[in-house]
Amino acid sequence: MRVMHGLLHWVGVQSAPTASRLWTAGLGAAFGILAAGLVVRFWPELGPSWLGLGLPLLIAPIGASAVLLFAVPASPLAQPWAIVGGNTVSALCGIFWMKVLGDPAYAACLAVASAIVAMSLARCLHPPGGACALTCVIGGKAVVAAGWSFALVPVALDSALLVAFGVLYNSAVRGNYPHRAVQFAAPGPARAGFSMADIESVLSQYDQLLDVSSEDLDTLFRQVETRAYRRLHGTIRCEQIMREDGLTLRPEDGLARAVALFGGHRIGALPVVDAEGRLEGLLRLDSLVSVGEEARVGQVMDTSPCIAAADAPIDELLPILSGGMYHEALVVDARGHLLGMITQTDLLSALWRGHIAEQIALHEGGKAG
């Protein structure tokens, strides 16, 4: 079994697809090719006359582009510029060498090689582009006779039509095309641990294009970190560690009351709520510096503090409260009513307790073994 597993890994057998992925990719490719073909076929100035010249309405490499566009839409090789730019630039390379050499036997190798270089320089590397270059060389007399126009119609036109349908289809089904990596944490100063610069530095050591963006890798790694943390420490939720001391201010309160609360309870921030207990903002002690005594709380409070749900795992707060922009998180319910507050100290305390519990469990497990 181990030998078989090693063999499958060596030959690169891919992971089994899910049923939804199969249907999504298959239907998308079918309708995408159909849409592109029908538009070109029934284009009044194009369809009949193009067929009369013996030129194809759809080129074979578009089928390969559809595989990338609908099966792996997150790939850098499947983005709009890669498809349209890669196919068109490659076609131009094939046409150029065929015009210069005239013999497909010699033009073919130079067409594909120059297409790879041109796509790389134009930052639109697209594997089907190599097939586009080759098609312009070995496509027959009608393709060669079409000359430079073949790069526009059907190559660029087919590619653009396929991408247009892909944008509509993938946006409706997946909601993220052209692909953009999802931000894992709130923006702010540099986070603890690795950074995007670290990822890009490591990727630069690979002298090849990896079929995944650095932004996607960043999201993936941070999700792995979160999964590992939860496996080691369990899931601790915000409602379990938040403070519920009931100390709050109103927007209309004077600063004298705020100063009294800060001094009497030795705290650095106070939630600001309305008469019904809905969160309005956060007043920090350092914001009272150089503020006149006649000012009101609502005039100096932070109206966009960090907010968390009661059932949110505290590991979601780690990159936010450790980033330097926020020092407190306010816990609210679905209607915006204040439930409590979590400070950096509360978070560190919870993490420390989890660390101690982990060490005890490992120690007892070692003795039992």
Short mmCIF file of C-alpha atoms in Angstrom, two decimals:
data_model
loop_
_atom_site.label_atom_id
_atom_site.label_comp_id
_atom_site.label_asym_id
_atom_site.label_seq_id
_atom_site.Cartn_x
_atom_site.Cartn_y
_atom_site.Cartn_z
CA MET A 1 0.00 0.00 0.00
CA ARG A 2 2.83 2.39 0.88
CA VAL A 3 4.59 1.62 -2.41
CA MET A 4 1.38 2.27 -4.35
CA HIS A 5 0.82 5.54 -2.50
CA GLY A 6 4.38 6.62 -3.28
CA LEU A 7 3.92 5.73 -6.94
CA LEU A 8 0.69 7.72 -7.19
CA HIS A 9 2.39 10.69 -5.56
CA TRP A 10 5.37 10.45 -7.92
CA VAL A 11 3.27 10.41 -11.08
CA GLY A 12 1.20 13.33 -9.76
CA VAL A 13 -2.26 11.81 -9.39
CA GLN A 14 -4.55 14.64 -8.36
CA SER A 15 -6.92 14.64 -5.39
CA ALA A 16 -10.43 13.39 -6.03
CA PRO A 17 -12.82 16.19 -7.08
CA THR A 18 -16.06 16.92 -5.29
CA ALA A 19 -19.38 16.47 -7.08
CA SER A 20 -20.08 20.21 -7.01
CA ARG A 21 -16.70 20.97 -8.54
CA LEU A 22 -17.33 18.50 -11.35
CA TRP A 23 -20.73 19.92 -12.23
CA THR A 24 -19.62 23.53 -11.92
CA ALA A 25 -16.60 23.05 -14.19
CA GLY A 26 -18.39 20.87 -16.73
CA LEU A 27 -21.45 23.05 -17.15
CA GLY A 28 -19.40 26.21 -17.25
CA ALA A 29 -17.13 24.90 -20.00
CA ALA A 30 -20.07 23.60 -22.04
CA PHE A 31 -22.02 26.85 -21.95
CA GLY A 32 -18.89 28.97 -22.35
CA ILE A 33 -17.80 27.25 -25.57
CA LEU A 34 -21.39 27.25 -26.83
CA ALA A 35 -21.81 30.97 -26.16
CA ALA A 36 -18.56 31.88 -27.91
CA GLY A 37 -19.35 29.67 -30.90
CA LEU A 38 -22.88 30.97 -31.38
CA VAL A 39 -21.87 34.61 -31.16
CA VAL A 40 -19.23 34.18 -33.84
CA ARG A 41 -21.42 31.97 -36.02
CA PHE A 42 -24.35 34.38 -36.14
CA TRP A 43 -22.29 37.55 -36.38
CA PRO A 44 -23.67 39.01 -39.66
CA GLU A 45 -20.35 40.37 -40.94
CA LEU A 46 -18.36 37.37 -39.79
CA GLY A 47 -20.01 33.97 -39.56
CA PRO A 48 -21.01 33.01 -43.13
CA SER A 49 -18.09 34.76 -44.85
CA TRP A 50 -15.59 33.29 -42.41
CA LEU A 51 -16.89 29.78 -43.00
CA GLY A 52 -16.76 30.38 -46.75
CA LEU A 53 -13.03 31.04 -46.51
CA GLY A 54 -12.48 27.76 -44.71
CA LEU A 55 -11.48 29.45 -41.46
CA PRO A 56 -12.62 28.04 -38.10
CA LEU A 57 -15.08 29.92 -35.94
CA LEU A 58 -13.60 28.32 -32.83
CA ILE A 59 -9.98 27.35 -32.44
CA ALA A 60 -8.99 24.22 -30.54
CA PRO A 61 -6.88 26.01 -27.86
CA ILE A 62 -10.04 27.74 -26.61
CA GLY A 63 -11.11 24.35 -25.27
CA ALA A 64 -7.95 24.24 -23.16
CA SER A 65 -8.60 27.82 -22.00
CA ALA A 66 -12.07 26.73 -20.90
CA VAL A 67 -10.56 23.98 -18.74
CA LEU A 68 -8.53 26.53 -16.83
CA LEU A 69 -11.28 29.14 -16.70
CA PHE A 70 -13.98 26.86 -15.31
CA ALA A 71 -12.04 24.10 -13.52
CA VAL A 72 -9.35 26.20 -11.80
CA PRO A 73 -10.62 29.82 -11.95
CA ALA A 74 -8.39 30.85 -9.03
CA SER A 75 -5.23 30.02 -10.98
CA PRO A 76 -3.09 32.97 -12.18
CA LEU A 77 -3.06 31.17 -15.54
CA ALA A 78 -6.86 31.45 -15.79
CA GLN A 79 -7.32 35.18 -15.24
CA PRO A 80 -8.77 37.42 -18.01
CA TRP A 81 -5.46 38.97 -19.08
CA ALA A 82 -3.79 35.56 -19.14
CA ILE A 83 -6.48 34.13 -21.44
CA VAL A 84 -6.97 37.03 -23.85
CA GLY A 85 -3.43 38.35 -23.77
CA GLY A 86 -1.73 34.96 -23.74
CA ASN A 87 -3.67 33.54 -26.68
CA THR A 88 -3.40 36.71 -28.78
CA VAL A 89 0.31 37.32 -28.16
CA SER A 90 1.06 33.66 -28.93
CA ALA A 91 -0.93 33.80 -32.16
CA LEU A 92 1.07 36.82 -33.27
CA CYS A 93 4.29 34.91 -32.59
CA GLY A 94 3.10 31.98 -34.71
CA ILE A 95 2.04 34.24 -37.59
CA PHE A 96 5.37 36.09 -37.48
CA TRP A 97 7.54 33.00 -37.79
CA MET A 98 5.37 31.51 -40.47
CA LYS A 99 5.71 34.68 -42.52
CA VAL A 100 9.47 34.79 -41.99
CA LEU A 101 10.28 31.12 -42.61
CA GLY A 102 7.29 29.84 -44.55
CA ASP A 103 8.02 26.23 -43.59
CA PRO A 104 5.91 24.81 -40.72
CA ALA A 105 8.66 22.35 -39.82
CA TYR A 106 10.98 25.19 -38.80
CA ALA A 107 8.42 27.80 -37.80
CA ALA A 108 6.62 25.53 -35.30
CA CYS A 109 9.43 25.26 -32.76
CA LEU A 110 10.27 28.96 -32.88
CA ALA A 111 6.59 29.92 -32.68
CA VAL A 112 6.03 28.00 -29.43
CA ALA A 113 9.35 29.06 -27.91
CA SER A 114 8.84 32.75 -28.68
CA ALA A 115 5.24 32.54 -27.44
CA ILE A 116 6.45 31.35 -24.04
CA VAL A 117 8.96 34.19 -23.85
CA ALA A 118 6.47 36.82 -25.06
CA MET A 119 3.73 35.69 -22.65
CA SER A 120 6.18 35.68 -19.76
CA LEU A 121 7.37 39.20 -20.57
CA ALA A 122 3.78 40.41 -20.96
CA ARG A 123 2.87 38.67 -17.67
CA CYS A 124 0.07 36.70 -19.29
CA LEU A 125 1.44 33.16 -19.30
CA HIS A 126 -1.34 30.85 -20.47
CA PRO A 127 -0.60 27.21 -21.45
CA PRO A 128 -3.13 27.12 -24.35
CA GLY A 129 -1.17 30.01 -25.83
CA GLY A 130 1.43 27.53 -27.03
CA ALA A 131 -1.30 25.73 -28.95
CA CYS A 132 -2.46 29.05 -30.45
CA ALA A 133 1.04 29.71 -31.76
CA LEU A 134 1.20 26.21 -33.22
CA THR A 135 -2.25 26.55 -34.80
CA CYS A 136 -1.12 29.64 -36.71
CA VAL A 137 1.73 27.57 -38.15
CA ILE A 138 0.08 24.24 -38.97
CA GLY A 139 -3.55 25.38 -39.35
CA GLY A 140 -3.53 25.06 -43.13
CA LYS A 141 -3.58 27.37 -46.13
CA ALA A 142 -6.67 29.32 -45.01
CA VAL A 143 -5.14 30.16 -41.62
CA VAL A 144 -1.81 31.17 -43.16
CA ALA A 145 -3.58 33.26 -45.81
CA ALA A 146 -5.56 35.13 -43.12
CA GLY A 147 -2.27 36.53 -41.83
CA TRP A 148 -2.24 38.98 -38.95
CA SER A 149 -6.04 39.18 -38.86
CA PHE A 150 -6.20 35.60 -37.57
CA ALA A 151 -4.77 36.80 -34.24
CA LEU A 152 -7.78 39.09 -33.84
CA VAL A 153 -10.47 36.88 -35.34
CA PRO A 154 -10.98 34.22 -34.19
CA VAL A 155 -8.19 34.04 -31.56
CA ALA A 156 -8.70 37.30 -29.63
CA LEU A 157 -12.46 37.34 -30.26
CA ASP A 158 -12.96 33.75 -29.06
CA SER A 159 -10.82 34.43 -25.99
CA ALA A 160 -12.69 37.63 -25.11
CA LEU A 161 -16.10 35.98 -25.54
CA LEU A 162 -15.04 33.03 -23.38
CA VAL A 163 -13.76 35.37 -20.66
CA ALA A 164 -16.95 37.46 -20.78
CA PHE A 165 -19.08 34.39 -20.16
CA GLY A 166 -16.59 33.15 -17.55
CA VAL A 167 -16.90 36.39 -15.59
CA LEU A 168 -20.70 36.08 -15.53
CA TYR A 169 -20.72 32.36 -14.75
CA ASN A 170 -17.97 32.24 -12.13
CA SER A 171 -19.25 35.38 -10.42
CA ALA A 172 -22.71 33.84 -10.16
CA VAL A 173 -21.55 30.40 -9.04
CA ARG A 174 -18.42 31.16 -7.02
CA GLY A 175 -18.72 34.90 -6.45
CA ASN A 176 -15.01 35.59 -6.97
CA TYR A 177 -13.82 36.02 -10.56
CA PRO A 178 -11.53 37.57 -11.64
CA HIS A 179 -9.98 35.89 -8.63
CA ARG A 180 -8.90 38.00 -5.68
CA ALA A 181 -7.52 36.48 -2.51
CA VAL A 182 -9.77 36.89 0.53
CA GLN A 183 -8.24 39.00 3.29
CA PHE A 184 -7.85 36.75 6.32
CA ALA A 185 -7.36 39.50 8.90
CA ALA A 186 -8.26 43.13 9.26
CA PRO A 187 -5.77 45.47 7.60
CA GLY A 188 -3.30 47.16 9.85
CA PRO A 189 0.36 47.26 10.81
CA ALA A 190 2.63 44.25 10.32
CA ARG A 191 1.29 41.11 11.92
CA ALA A 192 3.19 38.72 14.13
CA GLY A 193 4.76 35.71 12.49
CA PHE A 194 5.38 35.63 8.76
CA SER A 195 4.50 38.49 6.44
CA MET A 196 3.66 38.82 2.75
CA ALA A 197 7.26 39.91 2.17
CA ASP A 198 8.44 36.60 3.67
CA ILE A 199 6.21 34.63 1.30
CA GLU A 200 7.37 36.58 -1.75
CA SER A 201 11.00 36.18 -0.70
CA VAL A 202 10.63 32.40 -0.50
CA LEU A 203 8.74 32.26 -3.81
CA SER A 204 11.54 34.21 -5.49
CA GLN A 205 13.88 31.31 -4.67
CA TYR A 206 11.80 29.05 -6.92
CA ASP A 207 12.94 29.72 -10.47
CA GLN A 208 9.51 28.84 -11.85
CA LEU A 209 5.95 30.12 -11.83
CA LEU A 210 3.84 28.46 -9.14
CA ASP A 211 0.18 28.10 -10.05
CA VAL A 212 -1.00 29.99 -6.97
CA SER A 213 -0.68 33.64 -5.98
CA SER A 214 1.24 34.88 -2.94
CA GLU A 215 -2.02 36.37 -1.58
CA ASP A 216 -3.72 32.96 -1.71
CA LEU A 217 -0.73 31.37 0.02
CA ASP A 218 -0.93 33.99 2.77
CA THR A 219 -4.62 33.24 3.34
CA LEU A 220 -3.99 29.49 3.24
CA PHE A 221 -1.12 29.61 5.73
CA ARG A 222 -3.06 31.75 8.19
CA GLN A 223 -6.04 29.41 7.99
CA VAL A 224 -3.67 26.51 8.72
CA GLU A 225 -2.32 28.43 11.71
CA THR A 226 -5.85 28.93 12.99
CA ARG A 227 -6.74 25.26 12.50
CA ALA A 228 -3.59 24.19 14.33
CA TYR A 229 -4.30 26.58 17.20
CA ARG A 230 -7.84 25.26 17.61
CA ARG A 231 -6.59 21.69 17.52
CA LEU A 232 -4.09 22.41 20.29
CA HIS A 233 -6.16 24.72 22.48
CA GLY A 234 -9.74 24.03 21.57
CA THR A 235 -12.16 26.74 20.58
CA ILE A 236 -12.45 29.54 23.15
CA ARG A 237 -15.16 32.03 22.28
CA CYS A 238 -15.31 35.73 22.97
CA GLU A 239 -18.26 35.39 25.36
CA GLN A 240 -16.12 33.17 27.61
CA ILE A 241 -13.41 35.75 28.29
CA MET A 242 -15.12 39.14 27.84
CA ARG A 243 -15.50 41.59 30.71
CA GLU A 244 -19.06 42.39 31.81
CA ASP A 245 -18.45 45.08 34.43
CA GLY A 246 -21.19 47.34 33.06
CA LEU A 247 -18.97 50.43 32.93
CA THR A 248 -20.17 52.52 30.01
CA LEU A 249 -20.55 56.12 28.91
CA ARG A 250 -23.18 57.98 26.89
CA PRO A 251 -22.32 60.23 23.94
CA GLU A 252 -23.83 63.21 25.75
CA ASP A 253 -21.80 62.66 28.96
CA GLY A 254 -19.26 65.28 29.92
CA LEU A 255 -15.58 64.42 30.10
CA ALA A 256 -15.56 64.90 33.88
CA ARG A 257 -17.55 61.69 34.32
CA ALA A 258 -15.21 59.85 31.95
CA VAL A 259 -12.15 61.04 33.87
CA ALA A 260 -13.71 59.89 37.13
CA LEU A 261 -14.40 56.40 35.75
CA PHE A 262 -10.93 56.10 34.28
CA GLY A 263 -9.31 57.10 37.54
CA GLY A 264 -11.55 55.04 39.79
CA HIS A 265 -11.22 51.77 37.91
CA ARG A 266 -7.74 52.09 36.38
CA ILE A 267 -8.85 51.22 32.88
CA GLY A 268 -7.70 52.57 29.53
CA ALA A 269 -10.92 52.53 27.51
CA LEU A 270 -14.68 52.71 28.03
CA PRO A 271 -17.51 51.65 25.68
CA VAL A 272 -20.00 54.35 24.66
CA VAL A 273 -23.63 53.27 24.27
CA ASP A 274 -26.98 54.94 23.64
CA ALA A 275 -29.98 54.87 25.98
CA GLU A 276 -30.96 51.37 24.78
CA GLY A 277 -27.50 49.90 25.20
CA ARG A 278 -26.51 49.88 21.54
CA LEU A 279 -22.84 50.48 20.89
CA GLU A 280 -21.94 53.97 19.67
CA GLY A 281 -18.17 53.97 20.01
CA LEU A 282 -15.17 53.68 22.32
CA LEU A 283 -13.52 56.38 24.43
CA ARG A 284 -9.81 55.86 25.16
CA LEU A 285 -7.98 57.58 27.98
CA ASP A 286 -5.26 58.93 25.71
CA SER A 287 -7.90 60.70 23.58
CA LEU A 288 -8.64 63.08 26.48
CA VAL A 289 -5.26 64.76 26.15
CA SER A 290 -5.53 68.41 24.95
CA VAL A 291 -9.35 68.28 24.98
CA GLY A 292 -11.32 71.06 26.60
CA GLU A 293 -13.44 70.27 29.65
CA GLU A 294 -16.57 71.51 27.89
CA ALA A 295 -16.32 68.75 25.22
CA ARG A 296 -18.67 65.78 25.25
CA VAL A 297 -17.82 62.09 24.99
CA GLY A 298 -19.47 61.82 21.59
CA GLN A 299 -17.09 64.43 20.19
CA VAL A 300 -13.85 62.58 21.02
CA MET A 301 -14.84 58.91 20.99
CA ASP A 302 -13.67 56.42 18.33
CA THR A 303 -16.71 55.66 16.19
CA SER A 304 -15.18 52.61 14.47
CA PRO A 305 -13.72 50.35 17.17
CA CYS A 306 -12.98 46.66 16.74
CA ILE A 307 -16.23 44.69 17.06
CA ALA A 308 -16.65 40.95 17.61
CA ALA A 309 -19.58 38.56 17.93
CA ALA A 310 -20.11 36.69 21.17
CA ASP A 311 -19.65 33.27 19.53
CA ALA A 312 -16.55 34.26 17.53
CA PRO A 313 -13.41 32.22 18.37
CA ILE A 314 -10.78 34.36 20.09
CA ASP A 315 -8.13 33.28 17.56
CA GLU A 316 -9.88 35.59 15.10
CA LEU A 317 -8.89 38.48 17.37
CA LEU A 318 -5.22 37.47 17.56
CA PRO A 319 -4.02 39.14 14.35
CA ILE A 320 -6.20 42.18 15.04
CA LEU A 321 -5.34 42.94 18.67
CA SER A 322 -1.67 42.07 18.12
CA GLY A 323 -1.37 44.32 15.06
CA GLY A 324 -1.09 47.59 16.99
CA MET A 325 -4.16 49.34 15.56
CA TYR A 326 -6.64 48.01 18.13
CA HIS A 327 -6.09 47.30 21.82
CA GLU A 328 -9.66 46.33 22.71
CA ALA A 329 -12.52 44.47 21.06
CA LEU A 330 -16.15 45.21 21.89
CA VAL A 331 -18.50 42.22 21.91
CA VAL A 332 -22.01 42.93 20.61
CA ASP A 333 -25.10 40.91 19.77
CA ALA A 334 -26.88 40.75 16.41
CA ARG A 335 -28.76 44.01 17.14
CA GLY A 336 -25.65 45.94 18.12
CA HIS A 337 -26.21 45.87 21.90
CA LEU A 338 -23.02 45.86 23.95
CA LEU A 339 -22.32 42.57 25.75
CA GLY A 340 -18.80 43.10 27.00
CA MET A 341 -15.22 44.07 26.18
CA ILE A 342 -12.01 42.12 25.55
CA THR A 343 -8.63 43.76 26.09
CA GLN A 344 -5.20 42.58 25.04
CA THR A 345 -4.64 41.50 28.65
CA ASP A 346 -7.79 39.35 28.60
CA LEU A 347 -6.65 37.73 25.38
CA LEU A 348 -3.14 37.02 26.65
CA SER A 349 -4.55 35.57 29.87
CA ALA A 350 -6.81 33.20 27.93
CA LEU A 351 -3.93 32.11 25.71
CA TRP A 352 -1.71 31.51 28.72
CA ARG A 353 -4.36 29.41 30.47
CA GLY A 354 -4.76 27.39 27.29
CA HIS A 355 -0.99 26.89 27.11
CA ILE A 356 -0.84 25.67 30.70
CA ALA A 357 -3.75 23.25 30.09
CA GLU A 358 -1.96 21.91 27.02
CA GLN A 359 1.27 21.31 28.96
CA ILE A 360 -0.62 19.51 31.74
CA ALA A 361 -2.37 17.28 29.20
CA LEU A 362 0.92 16.46 27.47
CA HIS A 363 2.59 15.71 30.84
CA GLU A 364 -0.21 13.42 31.98
CA GLY A 365 -0.27 11.72 28.60
CA GLY A 366 3.49 11.10 28.86
CA LYS A 367 3.16 9.53 32.31
CA ALA A 368 0.30 7.34 31.13
CA GLY A 369 2.45 6.15 28.21
#
